[in-house]
Amino acid sequence: MIKATVRRQVTVPLRFSDGYGTTAQVMTFDSLADGREHLLLGLGDWRRALTKSAAGGRAPLVRPHSECLTGDVFGSQRCDCGPQLREAAERITEQGGFLLYLRQEGRGIGLYAKLDAYALQDDGLDTYEANVALGRGEDERDYTAAAQMLLAVGADRIRLLSNNPDKAAQLGKLGVEVTQRVPTGVHVSAANVRYLRTKASHTSHTIELPLAE
């Protein structure tokens, strides 16, 4: 795996729609494996978190968050991406760590294909079946760039804020030790409950959902 380097670091104050605010050190990188413009946001006292981790203490809290224009920006209720992003910003700020914003929309198939998949879901397919029906993989995301960014800032040990076991598996193979997998909250609505149940049953996401009525 090619070593990435920090290209630029800038301070960006953040404010979410519910009024919560924090400050991020936003970093860009050279030599990322896929050539995309991924971001790493240092939140809270991330430098202290790295120092503690290097001394054998608790590792920094990290969430790799895949871009979701519909959920993150427009507040789509078809997924839980927007609420997860908001939750991650606050939890990582409190504990010190990193939010990775990964440009892999629609589990890696792109925005237009994701919307095509939504149309197929409206016809009865689940989120994974819809991707396959489009001739795409169930989940095309690759976390090589995420590992490159983490290693570039010295985060070779992390606590992973995610319900997705594949993220932990991929990062571990890429040289980032996941000392703990920390689940996110469950952000369920009438519009996304089927989607969340499919993630829990099909790809073993650790999501505790209410029993179906």
PDB file of N, CA and C in Angstrom, residues 105-195:
ATOM      1  N   GLU A 105     -20.198   7.308  -2.652  1.00  0.00           N
ATOM      2  CA  GLU A 105     -21.660   7.411  -2.617  1.00  0.00           C
ATOM      3  C   GLU A 105     -22.324   6.087  -3.004  1.00  0.00           C
ATOM      4  N   GLY A 106     -23.415   5.770  -2.325  1.00  0.00           N
ATOM      5  CA  GLY A 106     -24.206   4.599  -2.689  1.00  0.00           C
ATOM      6  C   GLY A 106     -23.470   3.284  -2.522  1.00  0.00           C
ATOM      7  N   ARG A 107     -22.731   3.143  -1.414  1.00  0.00           N
ATOM      8  CA  ARG A 107     -21.877   1.969  -1.194  1.00  0.00           C
ATOM      9  C   ARG A 107     -20.934   1.746  -2.384  1.00  0.00           C
ATOM     10  N   GLY A 108     -20.476   2.858  -2.966  1.00  0.00           N
ATOM     11  CA  GLY A 108     -19.458   2.798  -3.999  1.00  0.00           C
ATOM     12  C   GLY A 108     -19.961   2.778  -5.422  1.00  0.00           C
ATOM     13  N   ILE A 109     -21.288   2.783  -5.641  1.00  0.00           N
ATOM     14  CA  ILE A 109     -21.791   2.691  -7.020  1.00  0.00           C
ATOM     15  C   ILE A 109     -22.110   4.058  -7.624  1.00  0.00           C
ATOM     16  N   GLY A 110     -22.084   5.114  -6.824  1.00  0.00           N
ATOM     17  CA  GLY A 110     -22.340   6.454  -7.336  1.00  0.00           C
ATOM     18  C   GLY A 110     -23.768   6.917  -7.103  1.00  0.00           C
ATOM     19  N   LEU A 111     -23.953   8.223  -7.219  1.00  0.00           N
ATOM     20  CA  LEU A 111     -25.240   8.834  -6.877  1.00  0.00           C
ATOM     21  C   LEU A 111     -26.357   8.414  -7.831  1.00  0.00           C
ATOM     22  N   TYR A 112     -26.123   8.512  -9.126  1.00  0.00           N
ATOM     23  CA  TYR A 112     -27.190   8.170 -10.075  1.00  0.00           C
ATOM     24  C   TYR A 112     -27.583   6.703  -9.948  1.00  0.00           C
ATOM     25  N   ALA A 113     -26.593   5.826  -9.822  1.00  0.00           N
ATOM     26  CA  ALA A 113     -26.897   4.397  -9.675  1.00  0.00           C
ATOM     27  C   ALA A 113     -27.636   4.133  -8.369  1.00  0.00           C
ATOM     28  N   LYS A 114     -27.305   4.882  -7.323  1.00  0.00           N
ATOM     29  CA  LYS A 114     -28.027   4.714  -6.058  1.00  0.00           C
ATOM     30  C   LYS A 114     -29.498   5.066  -6.237  1.00  0.00           C
ATOM     31  N   LEU A 115     -29.761   6.136  -6.947  1.00  0.00           N
ATOM     32  CA  LEU A 115     -31.152   6.524  -7.182  1.00  0.00           C
ATOM     33  C   LEU A 115     -31.864   5.518  -8.086  1.00  0.00           C
ATOM     34  N   ASP A 116     -31.136   4.937  -9.038  1.00  0.00           N
ATOM     35  CA  ASP A 116     -31.708   3.845  -9.828  1.00  0.00           C
ATOM     36  C   ASP A 116     -32.066   2.670  -8.920  1.00  0.00           C
ATOM     37  N   ALA A 117     -31.195   2.395  -7.952  1.00  0.00           N
ATOM     38  CA  ALA A 117     -31.458   1.304  -7.011  1.00  0.00           C
ATOM     39  C   ALA A 117     -32.681   1.609  -6.149  1.00  0.00           C
ATOM     40  N   TYR A 118     -32.866   2.874  -5.788  1.00  0.00           N
ATOM     41  CA  TYR A 118     -34.066   3.248  -5.035  1.00  0.00           C
ATOM     42  C   TYR A 118     -35.330   2.893  -5.821  1.00  0.00           C
ATOM     43  N   ALA A 119     -35.311   3.146  -7.125  1.00  0.00           N
ATOM     44  CA  ALA A 119     -36.481   2.828  -7.947  1.00  0.00           C
ATOM     45  C   ALA A 119     -36.766   1.334  -7.931  1.00  0.00           C
ATOM     46  N   LEU A 120     -35.712   0.525  -7.968  1.00  0.00           N
ATOM     47  CA  LEU A 120     -35.893  -0.923  -7.904  1.00  0.00           C
ATOM     48  C   LEU A 120     -36.391  -1.361  -6.530  1.00  0.00           C
ATOM     49  N   GLN A 121     -35.940  -0.667  -5.488  1.00  0.00           N
ATOM     50  CA  GLN A 121     -36.440  -0.980  -4.142  1.00  0.00           C
ATOM     51  C   GLN A 121     -37.929  -0.660  -4.038  1.00  0.00           C
ATOM     52  N   ASP A 122     -38.359   0.390  -4.703  1.00  0.00           N
ATOM     53  CA  ASP A 122     -39.786   0.719  -4.710  1.00  0.00           C
ATOM     54  C   ASP A 122     -40.609  -0.372  -5.390  1.00  0.00           C
ATOM     55  N   ASP A 123     -39.951  -1.160  -6.249  1.00  0.00           N
ATOM     56  CA  ASP A 123     -40.628  -2.271  -6.922  1.00  0.00           C
ATOM     57  C   ASP A 123     -40.510  -3.580  -6.149  1.00  0.00           C
ATOM     58  N   GLY A 124     -39.851  -3.530  -4.964  1.00  0.00           N
ATOM     59  CA  GLY A 124     -39.835  -4.705  -4.105  1.00  0.00           C
ATOM     60  C   GLY A 124     -38.489  -5.313  -3.787  1.00  0.00           C
ATOM     61  N   LEU A 125     -37.422  -4.920  -4.496  1.00  0.00           N
ATOM     62  CA  LEU A 125     -36.107  -5.465  -4.181  1.00  0.00           C
ATOM     63  C   LEU A 125     -35.557  -4.819  -2.915  1.00  0.00           C
ATOM     64  N   ASP A 126     -34.667  -5.542  -2.212  1.00  0.00           N
ATOM     65  CA  ASP A 126     -34.019  -4.908  -1.070  1.00  0.00           C
ATOM     66  C   ASP A 126     -32.780  -4.156  -1.555  1.00  0.00           C
ATOM     67  N   THR A 127     -32.107  -3.478  -0.649  1.00  0.00           N
ATOM     68  CA  THR A 127     -31.008  -2.589  -1.025  1.00  0.00           C
ATOM     69  C   THR A 127     -29.868  -3.317  -1.713  1.00  0.00           C
ATOM     70  N   TYR A 128     -29.596  -4.563  -1.314  1.00  0.00           N
ATOM     71  CA  TYR A 128     -28.514  -5.331  -1.930  1.00  0.00           C
ATOM     72  C   TYR A 128     -28.956  -5.943  -3.255  1.00  0.00           C
ATOM     73  N   GLU A 129     -30.161  -6.478  -3.287  1.00  0.00           N
ATOM     74  CA  GLU A 129     -30.697  -7.040  -4.530  1.00  0.00           C
ATOM     75  C   GLU A 129     -30.756  -5.986  -5.632  1.00  0.00           C
ATOM     76  N   ALA A 130     -31.096  -4.766  -5.260  1.00  0.00           N
ATOM     77  CA  ALA A 130     -31.200  -3.686  -6.243  1.00  0.00           C
ATOM     78  C   ALA A 130     -29.844  -3.392  -6.880  1.00  0.00           C
ATOM     79  N   ASN A 131     -28.792  -3.354  -6.072  1.00  0.00           N
ATOM     80  CA  ASN A 131     -27.457  -3.131  -6.632  1.00  0.00           C
ATOM     81  C   ASN A 131     -27.091  -4.218  -7.636  1.00  0.00           C
ATOM     82  N   VAL A 132     -27.351  -5.467  -7.251  1.00  0.00           N
ATOM     83  CA  VAL A 132     -27.011  -6.595  -8.121  1.00  0.00           C
ATOM     84  C   VAL A 132     -27.815  -6.541  -9.418  1.00  0.00           C
ATOM     85  N   ALA A 133     -29.083  -6.155  -9.316  1.00  0.00           N
ATOM     86  CA  ALA A 133     -29.930  -6.049 -10.509  1.00  0.00           C
ATOM     87  C   ALA A 133     -29.401  -5.002 -11.483  1.00  0.00           C
ATOM     88  N   LEU A 134     -28.664  -4.037 -10.971  1.00  0.00           N
ATOM     89  CA  LEU A 134     -28.051  -3.010 -11.823  1.00  0.00           C
ATOM     90  C   LEU A 134     -26.703  -3.450 -12.385  1.00  0.00           C
ATOM     91  N   GLY A 135     -26.300  -4.676 -12.058  1.00  0.00           N
ATOM     92  CA  GLY A 135     -25.010  -5.164 -12.521  1.00  0.00           C
ATOM     93  C   GLY A 135     -23.848  -4.699 -11.671  1.00  0.00           C
ATOM     94  N   ARG A 136     -24.121  -4.289 -10.454  1.00  0.00           N
ATOM     95  CA  ARG A 136     -23.094  -3.793  -9.540  1.00  0.00           C
ATOM     96  C   ARG A 136     -22.951  -4.736  -8.354  1.00  0.00           C
ATOM     97  N   GLY A 137     -21.905  -4.538  -7.564  1.00  0.00           N
ATOM     98  CA  GLY A 137     -21.717  -5.339  -6.372  1.00  0.00           C
ATOM     99  C   GLY A 137     -22.659  -4.903  -5.264  1.00  0.00           C
ATOM    100  N   GLU A 138     -22.922  -5.806  -4.328  1.00  0.00           N
ATOM    101  CA  GLU A 138     -23.766  -5.446  -3.186  1.00  0.00           C
ATOM    102  C   GLU A 138     -23.164  -4.277  -2.417  1.00  0.00           C
ATOM    103  N   ASP A 139     -21.848  -4.283  -2.274  1.00  0.00           N
ATOM    104  CA  ASP A 139     -21.139  -3.207  -1.578  1.00  0.00           C
ATOM    105  C   ASP A 139     -19.766  -3.094  -2.222  1.00  0.00           C
ATOM    106  N   GLU A 140     -19.532  -2.022  -2.951  1.00  0.00           N
ATOM    107  CA  GLU A 140     -18.282  -1.851  -3.691  1.00  0.00           C
ATOM    108  C   GLU A 140     -17.266  -0.981  -2.957  1.00  0.00           C
ATOM    109  N   ARG A 141     -17.513  -0.694  -1.704  1.00  0.00           N
ATOM    110  CA  ARG A 141     -16.607   0.194  -0.981  1.00  0.00           C
ATOM    111  C   ARG A 141     -15.279  -0.487  -0.664  1.00  0.00           C
ATOM    112  N   ASP A 142     -14.224   0.286  -0.762  1.00  0.00           N
ATOM    113  CA  ASP A 142     -12.872  -0.153  -0.444  1.00  0.00           C
ATOM    114  C   ASP A 142     -12.290   0.863   0.540  1.00  0.00           C
ATOM    115  N   TYR A 143     -11.673   0.358   1.605  1.00  0.00           N
ATOM    116  CA  TYR A 143     -11.215   1.253   2.667  1.00  0.00           C
ATOM    117  C   TYR A 143      -9.702   1.472   2.655  1.00  0.00           C
ATOM    118  N   THR A 144      -9.075   1.233   1.495  1.00  0.00           N
ATOM    119  CA  THR A 144      -7.635   1.470   1.399  1.00  0.00           C
ATOM    120  C   THR A 144      -7.300   2.933   1.666  1.00  0.00           C
ATOM    121  N   ALA A 145      -8.034   3.853   1.048  1.00  0.00           N
ATOM    122  CA  ALA A 145      -7.765   5.280   1.264  1.00  0.00           C
ATOM    123  C   ALA A 145      -8.004   5.672   2.715  1.00  0.00           C
ATOM    124  N   ALA A 146      -9.004   5.067   3.344  1.00  0.00           N
ATOM    125  CA  ALA A 146      -9.256   5.350   4.762  1.00  0.00           C
ATOM    126  C   ALA A 146      -8.055   4.943   5.606  1.00  0.00           C
ATOM    127  N   ALA A 147      -7.517   3.758   5.336  1.00  0.00           N
ATOM    128  CA  ALA A 147      -6.339   3.304   6.076  1.00  0.00           C
ATOM    129  C   ALA A 147      -5.143   4.212   5.807  1.00  0.00           C
ATOM    130  N   GLN A 148      -4.967   4.623   4.556  1.00  0.00           N
ATOM    131  CA  GLN A 148      -3.862   5.526   4.223  1.00  0.00           C
ATOM    132  C   GLN A 148      -3.944   6.823   5.022  1.00  0.00           C
ATOM    133  N   MET A 149      -5.140   7.400   5.109  1.00  0.00           N
ATOM    134  CA  MET A 149      -5.302   8.661   5.834  1.00  0.00           C
ATOM    135  C   MET A 149      -5.013   8.476   7.316  1.00  0.00           C
ATOM    136  N   LEU A 150      -5.538   7.408   7.893  1.00  0.00           N
ATOM    137  CA  LEU A 150      -5.307   7.164   9.315  1.00  0.00           C
ATOM    138  C   LEU A 150      -3.823   6.965   9.610  1.00  0.00           C
ATOM    139  N   LEU A 151      -3.157   6.174   8.800  1.00  0.00           N
ATOM    140  CA  LEU A 151      -1.735   5.930   9.032  1.00  0.00           C
ATOM    141  C   LEU A 151      -0.914   7.196   8.814  1.00  0.00           C
ATOM    142  N   ALA A 152      -1.367   8.060   7.907  1.00  0.00           N
ATOM    143  CA  ALA A 152      -0.642   9.312   7.645  1.00  0.00           C
ATOM    144  C   ALA A 152      -0.641  10.239   8.849  1.00  0.00           C
ATOM    145  N   VAL A 153      -1.679  10.156   9.688  1.00  0.00           N
ATOM    146  CA  VAL A 153      -1.732  11.011  10.883  1.00  0.00           C
ATOM    147  C   VAL A 153      -1.311  10.253  12.139  1.00  0.00           C
ATOM    148  N   GLY A 154      -0.845   9.024  11.979  1.00  0.00           N
ATOM    149  CA  GLY A 154      -0.341   8.259  13.113  1.00  0.00           C
ATOM    150  C   GLY A 154      -1.369   7.441  13.854  1.00  0.00           C
ATOM    151  N   ALA A 155      -2.540   7.259  13.256  1.00  0.00           N
ATOM    152  CA  ALA A 155      -3.609   6.499  13.922  1.00  0.00           C
ATOM    153  C   ALA A 155      -3.575   5.046  13.446  1.00  0.00           C
ATOM    154  N   ASP A 156      -2.607   4.284  13.971  1.00  0.00           N
ATOM    155  CA  ASP A 156      -2.508   2.875  13.587  1.00  0.00           C
ATOM    156  C   ASP A 156      -3.308   1.972  14.516  1.00  0.00           C
ATOM    157  N   ARG A 157      -3.872   2.558  15.580  1.00  0.00           N
ATOM    158  CA  ARG A 157      -4.788   1.863  16.488  1.00  0.00           C
ATOM    159  C   ARG A 157      -6.024   2.743  16.629  1.00  0.00           C
ATOM    160  N   ILE A 158      -7.212   2.154  16.478  1.00  0.00           N
ATOM    161  CA  ILE A 158      -8.433   2.955  16.579  1.00  0.00           C
ATOM    162  C   ILE A 158      -9.531   2.181  17.287  1.00  0.00           C
ATOM    163  N   ARG A 159     -10.474   2.939  17.831  1.00  0.00           N
ATOM    164  CA  ARG A 159     -11.774   2.382  18.219  1.00  0.00           C
ATOM    165  C   ARG A 159     -12.730   2.782  17.099  1.00  0.00           C
ATOM    166  N   LEU A 160     -13.347   1.817  16.490  1.00  0.00           N
ATOM    167  CA  LEU A 160     -14.131   2.037  15.277  1.00  0.00           C
ATOM    168  C   LEU A 160     -15.592   2.271  15.616  1.00  0.00           C
ATOM    169  N   LEU A 161     -16.087   3.468  15.288  1.00  0.00           N
ATOM    170  CA  LEU A 161     -17.494   3.810  15.515  1.00  0.00           C
ATOM    171  C   LEU A 161     -18.284   3.360  14.293  1.00  0.00           C
ATOM    172  N   SER A 162     -18.824   2.156  14.364  1.00  0.00           N
ATOM    173  CA  SER A 162     -19.514   1.586  13.206  1.00  0.00           C
ATOM    174  C   SER A 162     -20.277   0.336  13.617  1.00  0.00           C
ATOM    175  N   ASN A 163     -21.370   0.078  12.904  1.00  0.00           N
ATOM    176  CA  ASN A 163     -22.107  -1.173  13.069  1.00  0.00           C
ATOM    177  C   ASN A 163     -21.729  -2.198  12.006  1.00  0.00           C
ATOM    178  N   ASN A 164     -20.793  -1.852  11.137  1.00  0.00           N
ATOM    179  CA  ASN A 164     -20.476  -2.651   9.958  1.00  0.00           C
ATOM    180  C   ASN A 164     -19.209  -3.474  10.176  1.00  0.00           C
ATOM    181  N   PRO A 165     -19.314  -4.799  10.267  1.00  0.00           N
ATOM    182  CA  PRO A 165     -18.122  -5.621  10.503  1.00  0.00           C
ATOM    183  C   PRO A 165     -17.127  -5.596   9.351  1.00  0.00           C
ATOM    184  N   ASP A 166     -17.589  -5.296   8.136  1.00  0.00           N
ATOM    185  CA  ASP A 166     -16.674  -5.272   6.994  1.00  0.00           C
ATOM    186  C   ASP A 166     -15.663  -4.142   7.105  1.00  0.00           C
ATOM    187  N   LYS A 167     -16.062  -3.013   7.680  1.00  0.00           N
ATOM    188  CA  LYS A 167     -15.112  -1.915   7.862  1.00  0.00           C
ATOM    189  C   LYS A 167     -13.960  -2.354   8.758  1.00  0.00           C
ATOM    190  N   ALA A 168     -14.284  -3.018   9.856  1.00  0.00           N
ATOM    191  CA  ALA A 168     -13.246  -3.483  10.778  1.00  0.00           C
ATOM    192  C   ALA A 168     -12.333  -4.495  10.099  1.00  0.00           C
ATOM    193  N   ALA A 169     -12.922  -5.410   9.346  1.00  0.00           N
ATOM    194  CA  ALA A 169     -12.133  -6.449   8.684  1.00  0.00           C
ATOM    195  C   ALA A 169     -11.177  -5.849   7.661  1.00  0.00           C
ATOM    196  N   GLN A 170     -11.687  -4.936   6.830  1.00  0.00           N
ATOM    197  CA  GLN A 170     -10.825  -4.330   5.811  1.00  0.00           C
ATOM    198  C   GLN A 170      -9.712  -3.498   6.433  1.00  0.00           C
ATOM    199  N   LEU A 171     -10.037  -2.681   7.423  1.00  0.00           N
ATOM    200  CA  LEU A 171      -9.016  -1.835   8.039  1.00  0.00           C
ATOM    201  C   LEU A 171      -7.938  -2.675   8.709  1.00  0.00           C
ATOM    202  N   GLY A 172      -8.346  -3.760   9.361  1.00  0.00           N
ATOM    203  CA  GLY A 172      -7.374  -4.636   9.999  1.00  0.00           C
ATOM    204  C   GLY A 172      -6.384  -5.216   9.001  1.00  0.00           C
ATOM    205  N   LYS A 173      -6.881  -5.627   7.844  1.00  0.00           N
ATOM    206  CA  LYS A 173      -6.006  -6.186   6.806  1.00  0.00           C
ATOM    207  C   LYS A 173      -5.083  -5.131   6.211  1.00  0.00           C
ATOM    208  N   LEU A 174      -5.467  -3.868   6.340  1.00  0.00           N
ATOM    209  CA  LEU A 174      -4.693  -2.770   5.762  1.00  0.00           C
ATOM    210  C   LEU A 174      -3.730  -2.131   6.757  1.00  0.00           C
ATOM    211  N   GLY A 175      -3.599  -2.727   7.932  1.00  0.00           N
ATOM    212  CA  GLY A 175      -2.601  -2.266   8.886  1.00  0.00           C
ATOM    213  C   GLY A 175      -3.090  -1.347   9.976  1.00  0.00           C
ATOM    214  N   VAL A 176      -4.408  -1.177  10.096  1.00  0.00           N
ATOM    215  CA  VAL A 176      -4.979  -0.362  11.170  1.00  0.00           C
ATOM    216  C   VAL A 176      -5.623  -1.301  12.186  1.00  0.00           C
ATOM    217  N   GLU A 177      -5.091  -1.327  13.383  1.00  0.00           N
ATOM    218  CA  GLU A 177      -5.616  -2.214  14.421  1.00  0.00           C
ATOM    219  C   GLU A 177      -6.908  -1.638  14.997  1.00  0.00           C
ATOM    220  N   VAL A 178      -7.974  -2.405  14.928  1.00  0.00           N
ATOM    221  CA  VAL A 178      -9.248  -2.004  15.523  1.00  0.00           C
ATOM    222  C   VAL A 178      -9.316  -2.628  16.911  1.00  0.00           C
ATOM    223  N   THR A 179      -9.090  -1.809  17.931  1.00  0.00           N
ATOM    224  CA  THR A 179      -9.063  -2.328  19.294  1.00  0.00           C
ATOM    225  C   THR A 179     -10.458  -2.565  19.852  1.00  0.00           C
ATOM    226  N   GLN A 180     -11.443  -1.872  19.289  1.00  0.00           N
ATOM    227  CA  GLN A 180     -12.828  -2.006  19.754  1.00  0.00           C
ATOM    228  C   GLN A 180     -13.753  -1.514  18.651  1.00  0.00           C
ATOM    229  N   ARG A 181     -14.865  -2.223  18.472  1.00  0.00           N
ATOM    230  CA  ARG A 181     -15.896  -1.727  17.556  1.00  0.00           C
ATOM    231  C   ARG A 181     -17.027  -1.162  18.398  1.00  0.00           C
ATOM    232  N   VAL A 182     -17.262   0.142  18.272  1.00  0.00           N
ATOM    233  CA  VAL A 182     -18.252   0.866  19.066  1.00  0.00           C
ATOM    234  C   VAL A 182     -19.493   1.077  18.206  1.00  0.00           C
ATOM    235  N   PRO A 183     -20.649   0.555  18.597  1.00  0.00           N
ATOM    236  CA  PRO A 183     -21.840   0.712  17.757  1.00  0.00           C
ATOM    237  C   PRO A 183     -22.364   2.141  17.768  1.00  0.00           C
ATOM    238  N   THR A 184     -22.940   2.543  16.654  1.00  0.00           N
ATOM    239  CA  THR A 184     -23.648   3.817  16.613  1.00  0.00           C
ATOM    240  C   THR A 184     -25.054   3.614  17.160  1.00  0.00           C
ATOM    241  N   GLY A 185     -25.753   4.715  17.369  1.00  0.00           N
ATOM    242  CA  GLY A 185     -27.151   4.622  17.744  1.00  0.00           C
ATOM    243  C   GLY A 185     -27.979   4.072  16.593  1.00  0.00           C
ATOM    244  N   VAL A 186     -29.212   3.707  16.899  1.00  0.00           N
ATOM    245  CA  VAL A 186     -30.126   3.205  15.875  1.00  0.00           C
ATOM    246  C   VAL A 186     -31.081   4.335  15.509  1.00  0.00           C
ATOM    247  N   HIS A 187     -31.020   4.767  14.274  1.00  0.00           N
ATOM    248  CA  HIS A 187     -31.818   5.902  13.804  1.00  0.00           C
ATOM    249  C   HIS A 187     -32.885   5.362  12.857  1.00  0.00           C
ATOM    250  N   VAL A 188     -33.970   4.898  13.425  1.00  0.00           N
ATOM    251  CA  VAL A 188     -34.991   4.197  12.650  1.00  0.00           C
ATOM    252  C   VAL A 188     -36.187   5.103  12.391  1.00  0.00           C
ATOM    253  N   SER A 189     -36.763   4.952  11.212  1.00  0.00           N
ATOM    254  CA  SER A 189     -37.981   5.672  10.849  1.00  0.00           C
ATOM    255  C   SER A 189     -38.842   4.730  10.028  1.00  0.00           C
ATOM    256  N   ALA A 190     -40.074   5.120   9.794  1.00  0.00           N
ATOM    257  CA  ALA A 190     -40.960   4.289   8.982  1.00  0.00           C
ATOM    258  C   ALA A 190     -40.392   4.082   7.583  1.00  0.00           C
ATOM    259  N   ALA A 191     -39.644   5.064   7.093  1.00  0.00           N
ATOM    260  CA  ALA A 191     -39.122   4.988   5.728  1.00  0.00           C
ATOM    261  C   ALA A 191     -37.862   4.143   5.600  1.00  0.00           C
ATOM    262  N   ASN A 192     -37.140   3.915   6.711  1.00  0.00           N
ATOM    263  CA  ASN A 192     -35.879   3.181   6.577  1.00  0.00           C
ATOM    264  C   ASN A 192     -35.830   1.861   7.330  1.00  0.00           C
ATOM    265  N   VAL A 193     -36.908   1.472   7.996  1.00  0.00           N
ATOM    266  CA  VAL A 193     -36.842   0.278   8.838  1.00  0.00           C
ATOM    267  C   VAL A 193     -36.545  -0.971   8.014  1.00  0.00           C
ATOM    268  N   ARG A 194     -37.103  -1.085   6.818  1.00  0.00           N
ATOM    269  CA  ARG A 194     -36.817  -2.259   5.978  1.00  0.00           C
ATOM    270  C   ARG A 194     -35.347  -2.276   5.567  1.00  0.00           C
ATOM    271  N   TYR A 195     -34.827  -1.115   5.226  1.00  0.00           N
ATOM    272  CA  TYR A 195     -33.413  -0.986   4.861  1.00  0.00           C
ATOM    273  C   TYR A 195     -32.512  -1.424   6.014  1.00  0.00           C
TER     274      TYR A 195
END
